[in-house]
Short mmCIF file of C-alpha atoms in Angstrom, two decimals:
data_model
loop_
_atom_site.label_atom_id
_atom_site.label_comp_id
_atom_site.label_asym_id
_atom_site.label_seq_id
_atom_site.Cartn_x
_atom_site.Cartn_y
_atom_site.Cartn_z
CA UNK I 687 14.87 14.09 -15.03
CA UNK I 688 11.38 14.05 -15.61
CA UNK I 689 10.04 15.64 -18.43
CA UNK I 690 7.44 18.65 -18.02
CA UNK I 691 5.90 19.09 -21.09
CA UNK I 692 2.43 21.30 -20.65
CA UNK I 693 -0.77 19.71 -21.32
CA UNK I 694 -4.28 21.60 -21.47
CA UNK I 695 -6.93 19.91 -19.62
CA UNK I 696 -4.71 19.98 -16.00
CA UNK I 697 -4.44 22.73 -13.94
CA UNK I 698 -1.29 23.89 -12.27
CA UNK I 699 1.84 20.84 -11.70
CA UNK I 700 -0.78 18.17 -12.51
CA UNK I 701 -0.25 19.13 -16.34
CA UNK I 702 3.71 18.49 -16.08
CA UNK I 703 3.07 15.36 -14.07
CA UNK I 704 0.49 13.47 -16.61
CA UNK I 705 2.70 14.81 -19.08
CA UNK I 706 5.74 12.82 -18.18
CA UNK I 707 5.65 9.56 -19.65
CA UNK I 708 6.84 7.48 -16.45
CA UNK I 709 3.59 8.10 -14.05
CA UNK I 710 1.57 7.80 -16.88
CA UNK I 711 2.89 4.42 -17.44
CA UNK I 712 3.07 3.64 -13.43
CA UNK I 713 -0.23 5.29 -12.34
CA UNK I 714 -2.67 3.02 -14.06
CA UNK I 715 -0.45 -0.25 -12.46
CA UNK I 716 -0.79 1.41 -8.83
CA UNK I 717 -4.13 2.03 -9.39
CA UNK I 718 -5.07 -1.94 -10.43
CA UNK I 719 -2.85 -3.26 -7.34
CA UNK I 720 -4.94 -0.35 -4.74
CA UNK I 721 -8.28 -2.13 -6.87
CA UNK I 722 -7.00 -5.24 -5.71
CA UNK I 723 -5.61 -4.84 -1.96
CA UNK I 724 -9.18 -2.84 -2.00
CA UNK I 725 -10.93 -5.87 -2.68
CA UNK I 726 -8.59 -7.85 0.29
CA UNK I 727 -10.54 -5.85 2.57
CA UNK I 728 -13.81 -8.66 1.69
CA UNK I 729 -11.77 -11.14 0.31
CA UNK I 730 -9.31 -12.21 3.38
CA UNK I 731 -12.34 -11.71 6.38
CA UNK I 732 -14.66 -13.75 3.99
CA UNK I 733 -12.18 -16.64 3.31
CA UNK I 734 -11.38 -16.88 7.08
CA UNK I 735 -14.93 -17.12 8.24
CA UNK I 736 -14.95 -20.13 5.97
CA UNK I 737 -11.91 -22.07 7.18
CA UNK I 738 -12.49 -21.18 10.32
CA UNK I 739 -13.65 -23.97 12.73
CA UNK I 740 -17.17 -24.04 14.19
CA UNK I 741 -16.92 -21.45 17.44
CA UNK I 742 -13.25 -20.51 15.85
CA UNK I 743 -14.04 -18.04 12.83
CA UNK I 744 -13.98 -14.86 14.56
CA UNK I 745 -10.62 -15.47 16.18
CA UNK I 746 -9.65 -16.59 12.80
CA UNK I 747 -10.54 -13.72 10.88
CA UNK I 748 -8.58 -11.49 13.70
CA UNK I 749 -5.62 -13.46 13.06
CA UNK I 750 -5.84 -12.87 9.49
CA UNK I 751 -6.16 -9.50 9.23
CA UNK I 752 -3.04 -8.76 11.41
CA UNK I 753 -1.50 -11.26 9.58
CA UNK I 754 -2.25 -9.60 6.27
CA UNK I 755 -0.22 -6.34 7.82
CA UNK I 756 1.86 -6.93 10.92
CA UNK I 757 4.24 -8.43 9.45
CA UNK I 758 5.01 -5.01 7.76
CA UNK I 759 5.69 -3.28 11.04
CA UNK I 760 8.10 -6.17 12.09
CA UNK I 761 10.00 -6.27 8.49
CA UNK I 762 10.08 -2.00 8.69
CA UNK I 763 11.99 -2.29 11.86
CA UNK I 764 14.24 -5.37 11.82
CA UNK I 765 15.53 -5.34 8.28
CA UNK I 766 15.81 -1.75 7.75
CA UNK I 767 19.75 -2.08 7.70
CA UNK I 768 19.56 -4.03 4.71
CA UNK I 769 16.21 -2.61 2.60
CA UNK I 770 16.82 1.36 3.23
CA UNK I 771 19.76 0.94 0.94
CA UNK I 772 18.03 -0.24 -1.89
CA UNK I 773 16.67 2.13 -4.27
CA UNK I 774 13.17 2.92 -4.81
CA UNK I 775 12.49 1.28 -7.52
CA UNK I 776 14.04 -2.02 -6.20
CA UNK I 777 11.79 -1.76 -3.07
CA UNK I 778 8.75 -1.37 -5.32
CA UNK I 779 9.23 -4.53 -7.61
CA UNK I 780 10.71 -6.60 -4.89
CA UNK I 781 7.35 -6.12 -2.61
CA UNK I 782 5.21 -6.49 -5.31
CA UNK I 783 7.09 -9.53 -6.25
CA UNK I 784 6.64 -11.18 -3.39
CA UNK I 785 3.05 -10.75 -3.00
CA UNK I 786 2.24 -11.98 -6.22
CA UNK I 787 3.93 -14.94 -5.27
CA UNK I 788 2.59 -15.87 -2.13
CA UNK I 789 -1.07 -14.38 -2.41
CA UNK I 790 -1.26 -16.45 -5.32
CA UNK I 791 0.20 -19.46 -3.32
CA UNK I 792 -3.52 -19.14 -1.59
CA UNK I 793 -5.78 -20.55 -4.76
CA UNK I 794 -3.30 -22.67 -5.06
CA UNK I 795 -3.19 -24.40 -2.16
CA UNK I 796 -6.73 -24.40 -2.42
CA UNK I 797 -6.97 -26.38 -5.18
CA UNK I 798 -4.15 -28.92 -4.12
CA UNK I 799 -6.65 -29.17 -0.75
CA UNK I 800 -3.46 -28.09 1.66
CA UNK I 801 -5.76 -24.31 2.34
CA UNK I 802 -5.86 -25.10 5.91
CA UNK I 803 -6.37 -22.26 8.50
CA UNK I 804 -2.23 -22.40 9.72
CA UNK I 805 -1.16 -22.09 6.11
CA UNK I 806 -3.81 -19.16 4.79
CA UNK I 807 -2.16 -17.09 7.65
CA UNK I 808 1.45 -18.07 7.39
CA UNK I 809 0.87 -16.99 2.92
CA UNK I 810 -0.73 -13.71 4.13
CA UNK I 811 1.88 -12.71 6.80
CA UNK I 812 4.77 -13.72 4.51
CA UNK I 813 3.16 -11.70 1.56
CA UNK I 814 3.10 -8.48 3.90
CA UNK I 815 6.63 -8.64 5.64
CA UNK I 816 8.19 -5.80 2.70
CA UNK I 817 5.25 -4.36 2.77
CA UNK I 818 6.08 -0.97 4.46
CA UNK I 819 9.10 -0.80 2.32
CA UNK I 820 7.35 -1.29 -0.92
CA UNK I 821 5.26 1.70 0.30
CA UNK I 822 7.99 3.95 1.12
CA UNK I 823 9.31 2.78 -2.61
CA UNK I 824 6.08 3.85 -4.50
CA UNK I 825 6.10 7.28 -2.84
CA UNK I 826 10.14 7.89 -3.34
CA UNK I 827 10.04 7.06 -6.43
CA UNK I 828 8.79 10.60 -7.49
CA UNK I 829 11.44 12.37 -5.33
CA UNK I 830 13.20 13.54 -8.68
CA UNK I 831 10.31 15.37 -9.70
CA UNK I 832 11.92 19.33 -10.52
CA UNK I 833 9.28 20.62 -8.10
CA UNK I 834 7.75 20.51 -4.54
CA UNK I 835 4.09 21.51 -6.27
CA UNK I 836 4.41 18.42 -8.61
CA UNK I 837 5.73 16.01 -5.93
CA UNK I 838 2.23 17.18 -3.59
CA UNK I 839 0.15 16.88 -6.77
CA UNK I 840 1.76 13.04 -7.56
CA UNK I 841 0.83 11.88 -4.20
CA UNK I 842 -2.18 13.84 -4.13
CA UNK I 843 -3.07 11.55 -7.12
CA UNK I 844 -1.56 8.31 -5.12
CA UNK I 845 -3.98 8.71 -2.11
CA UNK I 846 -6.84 9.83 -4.00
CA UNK I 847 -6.42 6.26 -5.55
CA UNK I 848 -6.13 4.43 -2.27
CA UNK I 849 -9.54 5.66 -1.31
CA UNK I 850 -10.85 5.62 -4.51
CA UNK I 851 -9.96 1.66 -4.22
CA UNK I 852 -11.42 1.58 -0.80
CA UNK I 853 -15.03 2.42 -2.40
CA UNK I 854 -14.56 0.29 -6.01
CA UNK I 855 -12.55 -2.79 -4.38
CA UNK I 856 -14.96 -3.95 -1.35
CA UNK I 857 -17.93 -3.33 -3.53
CA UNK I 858 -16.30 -5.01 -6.70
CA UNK I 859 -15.49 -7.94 -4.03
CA UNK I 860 -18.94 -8.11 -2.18
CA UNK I 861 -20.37 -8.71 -5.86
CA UNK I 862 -17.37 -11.72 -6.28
CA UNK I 863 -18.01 -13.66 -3.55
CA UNK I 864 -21.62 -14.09 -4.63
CA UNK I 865 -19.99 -15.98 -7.87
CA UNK I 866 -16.71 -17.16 -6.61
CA UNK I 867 -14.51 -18.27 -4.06
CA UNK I 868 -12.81 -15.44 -1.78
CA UNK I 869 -10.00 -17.48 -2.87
CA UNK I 870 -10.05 -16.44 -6.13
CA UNK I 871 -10.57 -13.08 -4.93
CA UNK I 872 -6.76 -13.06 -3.69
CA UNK I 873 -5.77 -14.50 -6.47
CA UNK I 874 -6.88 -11.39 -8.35
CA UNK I 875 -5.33 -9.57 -5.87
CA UNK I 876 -1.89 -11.45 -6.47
CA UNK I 877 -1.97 -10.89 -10.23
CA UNK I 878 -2.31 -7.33 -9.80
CA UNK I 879 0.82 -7.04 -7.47
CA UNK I 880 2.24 -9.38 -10.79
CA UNK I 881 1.44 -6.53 -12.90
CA UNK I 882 2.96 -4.21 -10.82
CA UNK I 883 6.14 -5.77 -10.46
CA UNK I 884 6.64 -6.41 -14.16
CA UNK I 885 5.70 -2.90 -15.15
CA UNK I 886 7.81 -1.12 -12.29
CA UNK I 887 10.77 -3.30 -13.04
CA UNK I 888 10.76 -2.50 -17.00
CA UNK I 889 11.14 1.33 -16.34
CA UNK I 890 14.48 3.39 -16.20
CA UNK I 891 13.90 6.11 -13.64
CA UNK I 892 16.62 8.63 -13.15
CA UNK I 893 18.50 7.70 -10.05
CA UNK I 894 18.58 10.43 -7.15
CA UNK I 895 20.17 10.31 -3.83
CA UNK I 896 16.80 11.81 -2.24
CA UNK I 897 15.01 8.48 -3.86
CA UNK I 898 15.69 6.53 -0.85
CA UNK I 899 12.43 5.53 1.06
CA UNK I 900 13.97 7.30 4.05
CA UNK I 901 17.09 9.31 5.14
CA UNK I 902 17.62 7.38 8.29
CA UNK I 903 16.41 4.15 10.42
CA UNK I 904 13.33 3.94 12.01
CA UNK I 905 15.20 4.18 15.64
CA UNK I 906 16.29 7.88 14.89
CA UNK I 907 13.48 8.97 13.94
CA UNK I 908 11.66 6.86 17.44
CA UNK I 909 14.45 8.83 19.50
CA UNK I 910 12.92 12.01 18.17
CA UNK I 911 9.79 11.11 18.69
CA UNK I 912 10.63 10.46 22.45
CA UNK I 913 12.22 14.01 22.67
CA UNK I 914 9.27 15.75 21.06
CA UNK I 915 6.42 15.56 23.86
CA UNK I 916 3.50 16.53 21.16
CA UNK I 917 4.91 14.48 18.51
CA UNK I 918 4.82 11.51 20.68
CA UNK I 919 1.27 12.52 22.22
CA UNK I 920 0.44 12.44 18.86
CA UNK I 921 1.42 8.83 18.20
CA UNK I 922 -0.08 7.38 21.03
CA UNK I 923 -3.41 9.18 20.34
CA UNK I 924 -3.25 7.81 16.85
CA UNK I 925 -1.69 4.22 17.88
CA UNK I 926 -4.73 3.60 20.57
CA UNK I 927 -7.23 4.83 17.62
CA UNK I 928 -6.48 2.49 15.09
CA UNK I 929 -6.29 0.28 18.27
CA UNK I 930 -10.24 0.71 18.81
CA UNK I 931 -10.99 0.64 15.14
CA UNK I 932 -8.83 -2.99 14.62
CA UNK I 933 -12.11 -4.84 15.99
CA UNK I 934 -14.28 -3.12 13.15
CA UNK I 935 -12.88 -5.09 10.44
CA UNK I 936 -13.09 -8.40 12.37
CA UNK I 937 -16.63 -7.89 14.06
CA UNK I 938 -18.15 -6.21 10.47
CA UNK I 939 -18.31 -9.62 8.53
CA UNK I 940 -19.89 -11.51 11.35
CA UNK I 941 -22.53 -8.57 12.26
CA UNK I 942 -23.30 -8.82 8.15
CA UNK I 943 -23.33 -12.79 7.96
CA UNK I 944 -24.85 -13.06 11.54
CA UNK I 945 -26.75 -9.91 12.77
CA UNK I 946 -28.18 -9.10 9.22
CA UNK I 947 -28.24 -12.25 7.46
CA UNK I 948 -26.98 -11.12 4.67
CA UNK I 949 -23.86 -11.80 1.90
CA UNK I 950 -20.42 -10.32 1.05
CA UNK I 951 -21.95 -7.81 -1.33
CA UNK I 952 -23.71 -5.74 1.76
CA UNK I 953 -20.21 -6.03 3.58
CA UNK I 954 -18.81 -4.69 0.65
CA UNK I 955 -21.77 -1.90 0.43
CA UNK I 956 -20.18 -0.89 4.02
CA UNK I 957 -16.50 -0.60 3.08
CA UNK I 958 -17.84 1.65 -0.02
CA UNK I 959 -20.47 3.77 2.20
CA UNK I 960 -16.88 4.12 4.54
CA UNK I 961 -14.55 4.86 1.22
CA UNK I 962 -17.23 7.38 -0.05
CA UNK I 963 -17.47 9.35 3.10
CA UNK I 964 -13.47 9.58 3.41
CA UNK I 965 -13.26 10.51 0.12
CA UNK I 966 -15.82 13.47 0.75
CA UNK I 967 -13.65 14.19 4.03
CA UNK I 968 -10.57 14.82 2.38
CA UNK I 969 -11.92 16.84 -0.32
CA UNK I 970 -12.90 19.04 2.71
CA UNK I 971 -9.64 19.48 4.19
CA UNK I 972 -9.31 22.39 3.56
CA UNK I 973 -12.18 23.93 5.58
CA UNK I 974 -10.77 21.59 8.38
CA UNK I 975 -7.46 23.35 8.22
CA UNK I 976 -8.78 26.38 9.64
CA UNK I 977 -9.93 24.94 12.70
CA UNK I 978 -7.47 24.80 15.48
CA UNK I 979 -5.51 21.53 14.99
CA UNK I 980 -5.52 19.40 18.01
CA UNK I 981 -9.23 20.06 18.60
CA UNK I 982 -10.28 19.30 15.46
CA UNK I 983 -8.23 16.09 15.58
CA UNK I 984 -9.91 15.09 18.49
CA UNK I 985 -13.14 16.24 17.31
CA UNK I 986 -12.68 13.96 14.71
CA UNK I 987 -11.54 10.76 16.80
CA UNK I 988 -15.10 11.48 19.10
CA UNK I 989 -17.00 11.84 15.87
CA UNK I 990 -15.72 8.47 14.16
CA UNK I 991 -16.83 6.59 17.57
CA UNK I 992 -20.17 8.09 16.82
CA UNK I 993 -20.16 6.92 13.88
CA UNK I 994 -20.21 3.32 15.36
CA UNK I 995 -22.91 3.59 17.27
CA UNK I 996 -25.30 2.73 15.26
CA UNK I 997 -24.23 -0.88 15.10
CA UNK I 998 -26.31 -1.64 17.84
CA UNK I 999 -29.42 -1.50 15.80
CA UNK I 1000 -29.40 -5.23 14.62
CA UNK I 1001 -32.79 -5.16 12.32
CA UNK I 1002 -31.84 -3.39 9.52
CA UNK I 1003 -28.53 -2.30 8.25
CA UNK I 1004 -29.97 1.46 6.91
CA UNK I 1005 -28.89 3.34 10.43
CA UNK I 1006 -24.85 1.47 10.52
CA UNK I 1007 -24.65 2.21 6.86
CA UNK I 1008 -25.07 5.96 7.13
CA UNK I 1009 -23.03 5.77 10.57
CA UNK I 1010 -20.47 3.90 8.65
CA UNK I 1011 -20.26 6.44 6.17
CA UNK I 1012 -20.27 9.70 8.46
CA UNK I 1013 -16.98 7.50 10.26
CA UNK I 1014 -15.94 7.81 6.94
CA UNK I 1015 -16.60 11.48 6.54
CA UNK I 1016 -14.28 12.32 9.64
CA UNK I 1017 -11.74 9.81 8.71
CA UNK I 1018 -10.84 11.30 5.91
CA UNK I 1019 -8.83 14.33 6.70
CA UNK I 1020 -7.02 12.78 9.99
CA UNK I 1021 -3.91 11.59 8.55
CA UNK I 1022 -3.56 14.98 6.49
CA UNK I 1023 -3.90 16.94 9.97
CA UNK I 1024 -1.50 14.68 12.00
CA UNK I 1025 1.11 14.98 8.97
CA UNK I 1026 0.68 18.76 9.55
CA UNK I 1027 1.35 18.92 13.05
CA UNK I 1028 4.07 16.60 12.25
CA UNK I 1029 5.44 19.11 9.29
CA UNK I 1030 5.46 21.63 11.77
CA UNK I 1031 7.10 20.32 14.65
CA UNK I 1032 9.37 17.75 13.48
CA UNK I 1033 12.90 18.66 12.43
CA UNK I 1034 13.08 19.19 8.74
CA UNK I 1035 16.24 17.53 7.57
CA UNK I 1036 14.31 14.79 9.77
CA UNK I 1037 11.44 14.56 8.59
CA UNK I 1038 11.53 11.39 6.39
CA UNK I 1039 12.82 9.34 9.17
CA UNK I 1040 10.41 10.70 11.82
CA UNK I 1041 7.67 9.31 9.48
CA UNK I 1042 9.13 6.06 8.57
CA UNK I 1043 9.32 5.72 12.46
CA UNK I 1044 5.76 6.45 12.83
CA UNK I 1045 4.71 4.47 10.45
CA UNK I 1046 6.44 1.20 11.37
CA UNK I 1047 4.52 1.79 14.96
CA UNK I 1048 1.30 2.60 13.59
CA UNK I 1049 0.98 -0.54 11.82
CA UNK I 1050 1.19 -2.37 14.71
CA UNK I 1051 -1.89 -1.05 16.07
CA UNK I 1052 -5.04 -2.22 13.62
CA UNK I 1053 -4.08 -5.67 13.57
CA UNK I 1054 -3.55 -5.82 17.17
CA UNK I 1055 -7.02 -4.50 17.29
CA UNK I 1056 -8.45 -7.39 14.74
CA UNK I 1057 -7.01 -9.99 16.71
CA UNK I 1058 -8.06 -8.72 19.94
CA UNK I 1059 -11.42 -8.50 17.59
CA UNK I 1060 -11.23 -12.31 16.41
CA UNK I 1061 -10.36 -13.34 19.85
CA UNK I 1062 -13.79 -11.69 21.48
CA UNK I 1063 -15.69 -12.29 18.39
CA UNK I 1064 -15.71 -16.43 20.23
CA UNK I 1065 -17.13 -15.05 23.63
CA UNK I 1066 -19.26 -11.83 22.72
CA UNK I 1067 -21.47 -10.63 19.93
CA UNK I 1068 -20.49 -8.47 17.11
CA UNK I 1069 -22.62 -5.69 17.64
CA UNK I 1070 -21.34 -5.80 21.52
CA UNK I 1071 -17.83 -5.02 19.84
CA UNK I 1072 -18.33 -2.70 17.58
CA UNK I 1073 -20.17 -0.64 19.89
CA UNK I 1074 -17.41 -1.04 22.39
CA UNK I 1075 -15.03 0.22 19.94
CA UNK I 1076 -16.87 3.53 19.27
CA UNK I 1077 -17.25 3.77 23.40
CA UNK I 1078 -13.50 3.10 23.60
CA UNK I 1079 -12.80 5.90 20.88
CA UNK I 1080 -15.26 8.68 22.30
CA UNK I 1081 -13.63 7.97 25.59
CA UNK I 1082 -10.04 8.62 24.44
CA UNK I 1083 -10.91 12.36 23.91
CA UNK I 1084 -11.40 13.14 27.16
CA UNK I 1085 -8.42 11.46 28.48
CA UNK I 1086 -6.16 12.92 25.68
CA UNK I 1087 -7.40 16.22 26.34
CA UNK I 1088 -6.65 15.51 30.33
CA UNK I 1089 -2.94 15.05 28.75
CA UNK I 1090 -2.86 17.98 26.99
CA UNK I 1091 -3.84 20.02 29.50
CA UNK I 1092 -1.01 18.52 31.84
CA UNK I 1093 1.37 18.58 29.22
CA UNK I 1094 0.54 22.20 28.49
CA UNK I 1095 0.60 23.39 32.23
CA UNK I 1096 3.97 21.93 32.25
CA UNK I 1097 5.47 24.05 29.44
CA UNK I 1098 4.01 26.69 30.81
CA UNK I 1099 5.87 26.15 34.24
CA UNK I 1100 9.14 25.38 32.55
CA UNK I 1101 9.04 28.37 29.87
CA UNK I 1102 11.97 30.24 30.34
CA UNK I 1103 10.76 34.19 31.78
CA UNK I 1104 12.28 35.81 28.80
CA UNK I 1105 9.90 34.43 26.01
CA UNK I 1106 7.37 36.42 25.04
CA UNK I 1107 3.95 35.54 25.96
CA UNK I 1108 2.20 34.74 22.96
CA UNK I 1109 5.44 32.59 22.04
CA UNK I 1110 4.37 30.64 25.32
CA UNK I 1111 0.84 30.20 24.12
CA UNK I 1112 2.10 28.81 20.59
CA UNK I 1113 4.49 26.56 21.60
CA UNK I 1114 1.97 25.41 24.67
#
């Protein structure tokens, strides 16, 4: 099992976690390959605007963004029969393995002169098809841990290094690509995923049947979904969100490169401004966790489209930036809120497999959302876009709260006469 020996600079379960050899040895290795996907977020856009064709680049850097995940939601729900009975670990090192391969297939093409556009995005959709399972690996691999208090503090310290790499990565890259190729840039990317699979695959981690990414396949847990009316609400409401924001990451580049006139290092300055605000967001869940749930969700969707606004200002890049960042701000607690509403309405011996399900259908949405992106990029402007996208976002609060209201007036209808009235108004 893993070892808790006390250290004395850690509060609480952090101490017994830093103290166990195995995440000390893993957490630095997660942390390079988050610095590195971080970095993608420049890197793949940036590459794609340059093999793009003249008129074709937007639509190109759509594609390649959905390329870079998609694939993920396809490989989560086709080969789960075969990859949910691996074990953690195995998930972990075979992901990793096979982006190091094939994101480092990209300089090397390059250099052979075979980088055309068809190959770039058949390398990055290959490189992301395990990619949900290599997730679910990473977090099950602490399942053993003796406690529930030092399982929430290790992937407390996992997400806090996903957004820490979303400030250091597209800043680190936006400085890169004013030296180097963005090809190099997933290159470095593809060693990183190297290190990761080396390092994961020397380690002997005490087996456990609860180290399984998930206890069931992703159609169970989609069934449930279906039977719980607020649980699926919920999905939708997230699904059509990452929907709207999709464009951002295609349109962003060009509105830098085009609208501003400017290099990779202020589109990087924009991904950090983002990374820095979510950062600040989730450090203020908690305060957010006494507001009433669905509102504040909401709240924060109308908020985020705000946040957008301020793309159509085309002269300077001072007003987006700080709108950027306030997006940011209100980003950052949403997926801690939706996992709570989730927590508390999903069955509990369920629970894993209502997420994986989630999951696998929320990462269909963003990339969607780029290549609808890439594709208007060619007949509209990038400031056009990205203020569409914060119209499209403010305007799904109204209309979700038009559902929730329906949705609540039929509970009410159909609550059985014998439960208690303040029951009613919970479970409405």
């Amino acid at each position: 099992m893993f070892s808790a020996a006390p250290g004395r600079l850690m509060p609480g379960p952090y101490r017994s976690l830093f103290a166990d050899r195995t995440f000390r040895r893993l957490m630095p290795v997660f942390a390079l390959s988050d610095l590195g996907d971080g970095m993608t977020v420049v890197a793949v856009a940036w590459l794609a605007l340059a093999l793009g064709p003249d008129g074709g680049q937007g639509a190109l850097a759509g594609v390649a963004v959905a390329a870079y995940v998609l694939p993920g939601a396809l490989g989560a729900l086709v080969l789960g029969r075969w990859m949910r009975r691996l074990p953690a670990q195995r998930l972990l090192v075979t992901d990793s393995a096979l982006r190091a391969v094939l994101l480092g297939a990209v300089p090397v093409a390059h250099v052979a002169g075979v980088l055309t556009p068809a190959v770039y995005v058949g390398l990055l959709g290959a490189s992301s098809l395990l990619h949900a399972w290599g997730r679910a690996g990473k977090y099950a691999l602490f399942a053993p841990l003796p406690s529930d208090d030092q399982r929430l503090a290790a992937n407390s310290v996992l997400s806090t290094s996903l957004w820490s790499a979303m400030i250091a990565g597209p800043a680190l890259a936006g400085l890169l690509v004013g030296v180097v190729s963005p090809v190099w840039i997933i290159g470095l990317d593809s060693a990183t995923f190297a290190v990761l699979a080396i390092q994961a695959g020397r380690i002997t981690l005490p087996w456990s049947p609860a180290s399984g990414p998930v206890a069931g396949g992703t159609r169970q847990g989609l069934s449930i979904l279906r039977r719980q009316p607020e649980l699926l609400g919920l999905l939708v409401v997230t699904w059509v969100f990452n929907l709207a924001f999709g464009p951002v990451e295609v349109a962003l580049p060009l509105f830098v490169s085009d609208n501003l006139d400017a290099g990779a290092g202020l589109l990087g300055a924009y991904w950090a401004a983002f990374g820095i605000g979510a950062v600040i967001g989730a450090l203020a869940l908690g305060a957010a966790r006494r507001l009433p749930l669905w509102p504040t969700m909401l709240g924060i969707i109308a908020g985020h489209g705000v946040g957008v606004l301020p793309f159509a200002i085309t002269h300077t890049a001072l007003p987006s930036l700080i709108g950027f960042a306030f997006a940011g701000l209100l980003y950052g607690p949403y997926s801690a809120l939706s996992y709570t509403l989730i927590q508390d309405r999903a069955p509990a011996d369920l629970l894993t497999t209502v997420l994986a399900a989630r999951s696998a259908v929320l990462l269909t949405a963003s990339p969607l959302g780029a290549a609808l992106g890439g594709f208007l990029l060619d007949r509209t402007s990038a400031p056009a876009i990205l203020v569409g996208c914060g119209a499209l976002m403010i305007l799904l609060v109204p209309t979700s709260m038009v559902v929730l209201q329906l949705y609540g007036d039929h509970r009410r209808r159909h609550q059985p006469s014998h439960v208690p009235a303040e029951r009613a108004r919970h479970t409405a």
